Structure formats: C-alpha cells, structure tokens
Coordinates of C-alpha atoms in Angstrom, one line a residue:
M84 CA -9.9 31.1 -5.5
T85 CA -9.9 30.9 -9.3
K86 CA -12.7 33.1 -10.7
V87 CA -14.8 31.5 -13.4
S88 CA -15.2 34.0 -16.2
G89 CA -16.0 33.8 -19.9
D90 CA -19.0 33.8 -22.3
R91 CA -22.4 33.3 -20.9
S92 CA -24.5 30.3 -22.0
P93 CA -26.2 31.0 -25.3
T94 CA -29.9 30.6 -26.3
Q95 CA -31.0 29.5 -29.7
E96 CA -33.7 31.2 -31.8
G97 CA -37.0 29.4 -31.3
L98 CA -35.9 27.7 -28.1
M99 CA -37.1 28.4 -24.6
E100 CA -34.5 30.3 -22.5
F101 CA -32.3 27.8 -20.7
P102 CA -33.1 28.0 -17.0
L103 CA -29.5 27.3 -15.7
K104 CA -27.1 30.3 -16.2
Y105 CA -23.5 29.2 -16.6
E106 CA -20.3 30.6 -17.9
R107 CA -17.8 29.2 -20.5
P108 CA -14.4 29.8 -19.0
T109 CA -11.0 28.9 -20.4
I110 CA -9.8 26.1 -18.2
P111 CA -6.1 26.1 -17.2
V112 CA -3.9 23.6 -19.1
V113 CA -0.9 21.6 -17.7
D114 CA 1.6 20.3 -20.2
L115 CA 2.4 16.8 -19.1
D116 CA 5.1 16.4 -21.7
R117 CA 7.0 19.3 -20.0
F118 CA 6.4 17.7 -16.6
R119 CA 7.8 14.4 -17.7
R120 CA 10.9 16.1 -19.1
G121 CA 11.4 17.9 -15.8
D122 CA 10.9 21.3 -17.4
M123 CA 8.2 22.6 -15.0
T124 CA 9.5 24.8 -12.2
A125 CA 8.5 24.5 -8.6
A126 CA 6.5 27.7 -8.9
E127 CA 4.6 26.3 -12.0
L128 CA 3.8 23.1 -10.1
V129 CA 2.4 25.0 -7.2
S130 CA 0.4 27.3 -9.5
A131 CA -1.1 24.4 -11.4
T132 CA -2.0 22.6 -8.2
E133 CA -3.7 25.6 -6.7
E134 CA -5.6 26.3 -9.9
F135 CA -6.8 22.7 -10.0
A136 CA -7.7 22.8 -6.3
N137 CA -9.7 26.1 -6.7
L138 CA -11.6 25.2 -9.9
G139 CA -12.0 21.5 -9.4
V140 CA -10.9 20.7 -13.0
I141 CA -7.8 21.2 -15.1
C142 CA -6.9 20.3 -18.7
L143 CA -4.0 18.1 -19.5
R144 CA -1.9 18.3 -22.7
D145 CA -0.3 15.0 -23.4
S146 CA 1.3 13.8 -26.7
R147 CA 0.5 10.2 -25.9
V148 CA -3.2 11.0 -26.5
T149 CA -3.3 10.8 -30.3
P150 CA -6.4 11.3 -32.5
G151 CA -6.2 7.8 -33.8
V152 CA -6.3 6.2 -30.3
Q153 CA -9.3 8.3 -29.4
R154 CA -11.0 7.7 -32.7
D155 CA -10.7 3.9 -32.3
F156 CA -12.1 4.2 -28.8
R157 CA -15.1 6.2 -29.9
R158 CA -15.9 3.7 -32.7
T159 CA -15.9 0.9 -30.2
M160 CA -18.2 2.8 -27.8
L161 CA -20.6 3.7 -30.6
E162 CA -20.8 -0.1 -31.3
I163 CA -21.4 -0.9 -27.7
H164 CA -24.0 1.8 -27.0
G165 CA -25.6 1.2 -30.4
A166 CA -25.9 -2.6 -29.8
S167 CA -29.3 -4.4 -29.8
P168 CA -31.2 -4.7 -26.5
E169 CA -30.3 -8.5 -26.5
E170 CA -26.6 -7.8 -26.9
R171 CA -26.6 -5.1 -24.2
A172 CA -28.4 -7.5 -21.8
A173 CA -25.6 -10.0 -22.4
M174 CA -23.2 -7.5 -21.0
D175 CA -25.3 -6.6 -17.9
G176 CA -23.0 -5.7 -15.0
K177 CA -25.4 -6.5 -12.1
D178 CA -23.4 -9.5 -10.8
S179 CA -20.3 -7.3 -10.3
G180 CA -22.1 -4.5 -8.6
Y181 CA -21.9 -2.7 -12.0
Q182 CA -18.2 -2.5 -11.7
F183 CA -17.9 -4.3 -15.0
G184 CA -20.2 -4.4 -18.0
M185 CA -23.3 -2.5 -18.9
T186 CA -25.2 -0.3 -16.4
P187 CA -28.7 0.2 -17.9
P188 CA -30.5 3.6 -17.8
G189 CA -32.5 4.0 -14.6
T190 CA -30.0 2.0 -12.4
E191 CA -27.9 4.7 -10.8
Y192 CA -29.4 7.1 -8.3
P193 CA -27.5 10.3 -7.4
L194 CA -27.3 11.2 -3.8
D195 CA -29.7 13.9 -2.5
H196 CA -27.8 17.2 -2.5
S197 CA -30.9 19.3 -1.8
A198 CA -29.2 21.3 1.0
W199 CA -26.3 22.2 -1.2
V200 CA -28.7 23.1 -4.1
A201 CA -30.7 25.4 -1.8
S202 CA -27.6 27.3 -0.9
L203 CA -27.1 28.3 -4.6
R204 CA -28.5 31.3 -6.3
P205 CA -31.7 30.3 -8.1
E206 CA -30.2 30.7 -11.6
H207 CA -27.2 28.6 -10.6
R208 CA -29.2 25.5 -9.4
P209 CA -28.8 22.2 -11.3
L210 CA -31.8 20.8 -13.2
T211 CA -31.7 17.4 -11.4
I212 CA -34.9 16.2 -9.9
P213 CA -34.2 14.6 -6.4
G214 CA -34.9 10.9 -6.3
Q215 CA -34.8 10.5 -10.1
A216 CA -32.5 7.8 -11.6
D217 CA -30.0 8.7 -14.3
A218 CA -31.2 8.5 -17.9
K219 CA -27.7 7.6 -19.2
S220 CA -26.3 4.1 -19.7
R221 CA -22.7 3.3 -18.8
F222 CA -20.2 0.6 -19.8
M223 CA -17.6 -0.3 -17.2
W224 CA -14.3 -1.8 -18.1
A225 CA -11.4 -2.6 -15.7
I226 CA -8.1 -0.9 -16.5
G227 CA -4.8 -2.3 -15.1
D228 CA -4.0 -5.2 -12.8
R229 CA -6.2 -6.1 -9.8
P230 CA -4.9 -7.7 -6.6
A231 CA -4.9 -11.5 -6.6
H232 CA -6.7 -11.6 -3.3
S233 CA -8.8 -8.8 -1.8
R234 CA -11.3 -8.2 1.0
W235 CA -13.3 -6.2 -1.5
P236 CA -13.8 -8.6 -4.5
E237 CA -16.7 -6.6 -6.0
V238 CA -14.8 -3.3 -5.9
N239 CA -11.8 -5.0 -7.6
A240 CA -14.0 -6.9 -10.2
G241 CA -12.1 -7.6 -13.4
A242 CA -13.1 -7.9 -17.0
K243 CA -15.3 -10.8 -18.4
V244 CA -16.0 -10.1 -22.0
P245 CA -18.8 -11.8 -24.0
A246 CA -17.7 -13.5 -27.2
R247 CA -19.6 -11.0 -29.3
F248 CA -17.3 -8.2 -28.0
Q249 CA -13.9 -9.9 -27.7
R250 CA -12.4 -7.4 -30.1
I251 CA -13.3 -4.4 -28.0
A252 CA -10.5 -5.2 -25.5
G253 CA -7.7 -3.6 -27.6
P254 CA -9.2 -0.1 -28.2
L255 CA -10.6 0.1 -24.6
N256 CA -7.3 -0.9 -23.0
T257 CA -5.2 1.4 -25.2
W258 CA -7.4 4.4 -24.5
G259 CA -7.9 3.6 -20.8
N260 CA -4.2 3.2 -20.2
C261 CA -3.5 6.5 -22.0
M262 CA -5.8 8.3 -19.6
L263 CA -4.5 6.4 -16.6
D264 CA -0.9 7.4 -17.5
A265 CA -2.0 11.0 -17.7
G266 CA -3.8 10.7 -14.3
R267 CA -0.7 9.2 -12.7
D268 CA 1.4 12.1 -14.0
L269 CA -1.2 14.6 -12.7
A270 CA -1.1 12.8 -9.3
E271 CA 2.6 13.5 -9.2
V272 CA 2.2 17.1 -10.3
V273 CA -0.3 17.6 -7.4
A274 CA 2.0 15.9 -4.9
M275 CA 5.0 18.1 -5.9
G276 CA 2.7 21.2 -6.0
L277 CA 1.7 20.4 -2.4
K278 CA 5.4 20.0 -1.4
M279 CA 5.0 16.3 -0.8
Q280 CA 7.1 13.4 -2.2
R281 CA 6.5 12.9 -5.9
E282 CA 5.0 9.5 -5.5
T283 CA 2.7 10.2 -2.5
F284 CA -0.4 9.7 -4.5
S285 CA 0.8 7.8 -7.6
R286 CA 2.1 4.9 -5.5
M287 CA -1.5 4.3 -4.4
F288 CA -2.5 3.7 -8.1
V289 CA -0.7 0.2 -8.1
R290 CA -3.3 -2.6 -8.4
A291 CA -6.1 -0.2 -7.8
P292 CA -9.6 -0.6 -9.2
H293 CA -9.2 1.9 -12.1
I294 CA -12.3 1.8 -14.3
L295 CA -13.1 3.1 -17.7
G296 CA -16.7 4.1 -17.5
P297 CA -17.9 5.7 -20.7
T298 CA -21.6 6.7 -20.8
G299 CA -23.9 6.6 -23.8
S300 CA -26.9 8.9 -24.5
D301 CA -28.9 9.1 -27.8
F302 CA -29.1 12.6 -29.1
T303 CA -31.2 11.8 -32.2
N304 CA -34.1 13.8 -30.8
P305 CA -32.7 15.6 -27.8
T306 CA -34.8 17.5 -25.3
L307 CA -33.4 20.8 -24.0
G308 CA -32.8 20.6 -20.3
K309 CA -33.1 16.8 -20.0
V310 CA -30.8 15.5 -17.3
L311 CA -28.7 12.6 -18.3
A312 CA -26.6 12.3 -15.1
G313 CA -27.9 14.0 -12.0
I314 CA -25.9 16.3 -9.8
H315 CA -23.1 14.4 -8.1
Y316 CA -19.5 14.3 -7.1
D317 CA -17.0 11.5 -8.1
F318 CA -15.8 9.6 -5.0
N319 CA -12.5 8.5 -6.5
P320 CA -9.4 10.8 -6.4
F321 CA -9.0 11.7 -10.1
T322 CA -11.4 11.4 -13.1
I323 CA -9.9 11.8 -16.5
H324 CA -12.1 12.7 -19.6
G325 CA -11.4 12.8 -23.3
K326 CA -12.8 15.6 -25.5
N327 CA -16.5 14.9 -26.2
G328 CA -18.3 15.7 -29.4
I329 CA -21.4 16.8 -27.6
R330 CA -21.0 19.4 -24.9
A331 CA -23.2 18.6 -21.9
L332 CA -21.0 18.6 -18.8
I333 CA -21.7 21.4 -16.3
C334 CA -19.4 21.7 -13.3
W335 CA -19.7 23.9 -10.2
T336 CA -16.9 25.8 -8.5
R337 CA -16.3 25.7 -4.8
A338 CA -18.3 28.9 -4.6
G339 CA -21.3 27.4 -6.3
E340 CA -20.8 29.0 -9.8
P341 CA -21.7 26.7 -12.7
F342 CA -19.6 26.5 -15.9
L343 CA -19.8 24.5 -19.1
V344 CA -16.8 22.2 -19.7
E345 CA -15.1 22.8 -23.1
I346 CA -11.9 20.8 -23.6
P347 CA -9.3 22.2 -26.1
D348 CA -8.3 20.0 -29.0
G349 CA -5.4 17.7 -28.0
C350 CA -6.2 17.8 -24.3
L351 CA -7.9 15.7 -21.6
L352 CA -9.9 17.0 -18.7
A353 CA -9.2 16.0 -15.1
Q354 CA -11.7 16.4 -12.2
A355 CA -10.8 16.2 -8.5
G356 CA -12.9 13.7 -6.6
R357 CA -13.8 13.0 -3.0
A358 CA -10.8 10.7 -2.2
L359 CA -8.4 13.6 -3.1
E360 CA -10.5 15.9 -1.0
W361 CA -10.2 13.4 1.9
M362 CA -6.4 13.0 1.6
T363 CA -5.9 16.8 1.6
G364 CA -8.4 17.6 4.4
G365 CA -10.5 19.7 2.1
F366 CA -7.8 21.6 0.3
F367 CA -9.1 20.0 -2.9
F368 CA -12.9 19.7 -3.2
A369 CA -14.9 17.1 -5.0
G370 CA -16.5 19.2 -7.6
M371 CA -20.3 18.8 -8.2
H372 CA -21.3 18.2 -11.8
E373 CA -24.3 17.4 -13.9
V374 CA -24.7 16.1 -17.5
V375 CA -27.6 17.9 -19.1
V376 CA -28.8 18.7 -22.6
T377 CA -27.7 22.3 -23.1
P378 CA -28.1 24.7 -26.1
E379 CA -24.5 23.7 -27.0
S380 CA -25.6 20.1 -27.0
L381 CA -28.3 20.8 -29.5
E382 CA -25.8 22.6 -31.8
D383 CA -23.3 19.7 -31.6
A384 CA -25.9 17.0 -32.2
A385 CA -27.3 18.9 -35.2
A386 CA -23.9 19.2 -36.7
I387 CA -23.3 15.4 -36.2
I388 CA -26.6 14.5 -37.8
A389 CA -25.9 16.9 -40.7
R390 CA -22.8 14.9 -41.4
G391 CA -24.9 11.8 -41.7
E392 CA -23.6 10.3 -38.5
R393 CA -25.5 8.8 -35.5
A394 CA -25.7 11.4 -32.7
I395 CA -24.8 9.2 -29.7
R396 CA -23.0 11.1 -27.0
T397 CA -20.2 8.8 -25.7
S398 CA -18.2 10.1 -22.8
S399 CA -14.7 8.7 -22.1
N400 CA -14.4 8.8 -18.3
L401 CA -11.5 7.0 -16.6
F402 CA -12.0 6.8 -12.8
A403 CA -8.5 6.6 -11.4
H404 CA -8.6 5.1 -7.9
F405 CA -6.4 4.5 -4.9
A406 CA -5.8 0.8 -4.1
T407 CA -8.4 -0.7 -1.8
R408 CA -5.8 -1.7 0.8
F409 CA -4.8 1.9 1.5
V410 CA -6.2 3.8 4.5
M411 CA -7.5 7.3 3.5
R412 CA -6.7 10.1 5.9
P413 CA -5.5 13.7 5.6
L414 CA -1.8 13.8 5.0
G415 CA 1.0 15.9 6.3
R416 CA 0.1 19.5 7.0
F417 CA -3.5 18.8 6.2
A418 CA -3.9 16.4 9.2
T419 CA -5.3 18.9 11.6
P420 CA -7.7 17.9 14.4
E421 CA -10.6 19.5 12.5
S422 CA -9.8 17.8 9.2
L423 CA -9.3 14.4 11.0
R424 CA -12.8 14.7 12.5
R425 CA -14.3 15.6 9.1
Y426 CA -12.2 13.0 7.2
P427 CA -11.5 10.1 9.6
P428 CA -9.3 7.2 8.6
I429 CA -11.0 4.6 6.5
F430 CA -9.9 1.9 4.1
E431 CA -10.4 2.9 0.5
G432 CA -12.1 -0.4 -0.2
D433 CA -14.7 0.2 2.6
Y434 CA -15.2 3.8 1.5
A435 CA -15.8 2.8 -2.2
S436 CA -18.2 0.0 -1.1
V437 CA -20.3 2.5 0.9
E438 CA -20.4 5.1 -1.9
L439 CA -21.3 2.5 -4.5
A440 CA -24.1 1.2 -2.3
Q441 CA -25.6 4.6 -1.7
I442 CA -26.1 5.2 -5.4
G443 CA -27.7 1.8 -6.1
L444 CA -24.9 0.0 -7.7
F445 CA -23.2 -2.1 -5.0
P446 CA -25.4 -4.8 -3.3
K447 CA -26.2 -3.5 0.2
E448 CA -26.7 -7.0 1.6
K449 CA -23.0 -7.8 0.8
L450 CA -21.5 -4.8 2.6
A451 CA -19.0 -6.3 5.0
L452 CA -16.9 -3.5 6.4
G453 CA -13.5 -3.9 8.0
Q454 CA -12.6 -2.9 11.5
R455 CA -11.2 0.5 10.6
V456 CA -14.4 2.2 9.7
P457 CA -15.6 5.5 11.3
P458 CA -18.8 5.2 13.4
Q459 CA -20.8 7.4 11.1
Y460 CA -20.2 5.0 8.2
R461 CA -21.2 2.0 10.3
R462 CA -24.5 3.8 11.1
L463 CA -25.0 4.6 7.5
V464 CA -24.4 1.0 6.4
S465 CA -26.9 -0.2 9.1
R466 CA -29.5 2.2 7.7
M467 CA -28.9 1.0 4.1
R468 CA -29.2 -2.6 5.1
L469 CA -32.5 -2.0 6.8
A470 CA -33.7 -0.2 3.6
A471 CA -32.5 -3.0 1.3

C-alpha cells in the first residue's frame, strides 16, 4: 500500500507536546482537466485508483474550481456560522433528520470505534472521547435534483430556505455543484481504473441525496487538542473537500498511520467512504478521520486574527451519494462469497437511514426498512428502536 511519509507534526514553543504523532505527506494529485480531455492513459488511471484505494484520500486538480467561487462560498458560510443564536435556531434541521439546515453542536455522536483505536500504537490513537458529542456545528444544503417520490423522504430532503438567508442559495449551489462535478469525474476515474464501465458509479449519482455539509468552529480562543469532530468514517461513497484555511483534519491509513491533510492550492481533496468500500468488497476502505485542534491549527488561526479577520474554521464538505433506489453490493470481480457475506445487498436508502440513526441525526422511530435488508441490519434497527 501507499506509505505515508513526510514531516512529523510540529510542536510550538511554550505549548504542551501534542499527544497524537502524525505525518504530513504529499498527497497524490489527479488532474481532472486531463481526464476530461481523454489525456490520461490506462496505466495512469489504474495508478491513480490504486493510490486512492491505498491511502483513502486523493487530491483533485480542476480548473472549474476558481478562487472566486470558493471565496464567495466562504463568505456565505462565515455569515451563516457567525449568525445570532436566534437566526441559527430558525435554520434548525431537526425536522429533516438534520439532512437540511443547521445541526447544532452536541447533536451528532460518532460511533464507538474503541476496538479499532485499541489496535493502534498508543501515539497513533485519536483524541476522541467515546460517547462524547461533536463540538462542531454543521449546515446541510441539498445539491442537485431529488426524486419526485421516494421511500426515503427524510434521506432525500430538499432545501427550505428561511427568508433571512434567501441570498445564500447562489454561492452554495455554485460551489456545491463544482465539487459534485469533480466527484462525478473522480467516480469515472475510479471505474476505469478498476477496469469497469466508465459510468458504473457516476450513473448512480443521478437524483441522489448529495449534500453540502460545511462545518463551523470558532478558533478565536482555540484549545490545543480539542476534538471538533470525533473519529469516524463517512458512509457515502465520495466526500469532496475544498482547501481549508485552518488545518485540523487528521486521517488514518488502512494500516492505522495518522497524517495531517494539507491540500495544495488550486486543488480539492476526495475521501473514500463506506459505500465505495461496500461496492468494491473492501478494495477501497472508508478512511477513519478526526477533526482536532492541532499545532498547525493554532498557527493558522493566529495568522487569520493577525489580519484582523474572524477565525472561524468553515469546512466545505460535499457528501456525494448514490441514489437511494440503488442496491449496494460488491460488483464484478469483487463479488466473492466472502465479500458478499461482509457486504450483503442493501438499498442505499436503507443503509443511509441506519447510518444516520446510529449517529443521532435520523429519527429512530421513523426507521421503516425495505424488504431487502440484511438480518444484521434488522437486528441493529430493533436495538435502536428499543433505545429510542
């Protein structure tokens, strides 16, 4: 697999030594402009796909992602995350299972990954405290068309914008569609790199519940080591990120080695999620990651404050999904008896519902799963309903 190598995490004079030891590698870059022109060779497609599968992340260079588009988006998110408590309450997303609108701090609970954490070397273990809710807030915004009728209306929730924020639609849609276009191209790179039909994955993007889910965290007085988003994987197939002004995202390789994400200028970052792992029978893996105040975070926040700006860390996550009507299962050569036992067929809408319910977002009492649900998920849902 790809070995993570690079500079070790720094410490700052006068600060306690940071307990998590991570590296700062150069993440491979895929030029999507070359891909769209048809200039990438078959060998390059295979190489990019294998690097992505091994590391769990890859950078995307895309000329459609202009500084102006990203700047307009960041200004909009600073307005949203800097709004008054009353304005933020007016955008509360509880009625949609937090699939649209504001998710307040203390709402989302990461799954318990204690067994995985215990398997890591002590200096590579995340700082997440099991059972503790995330300190971040999040604003969810639907990107793209939704199905007119769906068995999973909460998963496919659309946008309902309060009058106070009507003007946010333009910057959010422009930025979200830029990232979605990049994610769709990456899905085709991956399919071709796996020797599948080009549209194997991208066709599943049509009328899927793609969501722009930028987080907000105030870094005016940051505390070194504070966890903003506990250790977790993304359950969708591809997550696309824009470059962040405050570095705080730590990812783990398949081998359990942590590294700080640093995105080159002019690039996006893509992460592989659980749905892509599912469809490839584990060839890809849903990379574990944590958002935490690092020494680099303090450096970045201090620089922002020195410029006279407000130090609010606004991420720009686009969660690209498969449409809820598709049945997820290992495809092609990945459909071995072992992988089918580990990743049994399940509707994406059912799978998303269970994942959202587990982390405290989707209402457990509304879980109504279809017929094609593996027994282990039915048992899990029964336990969640009893605990609701």
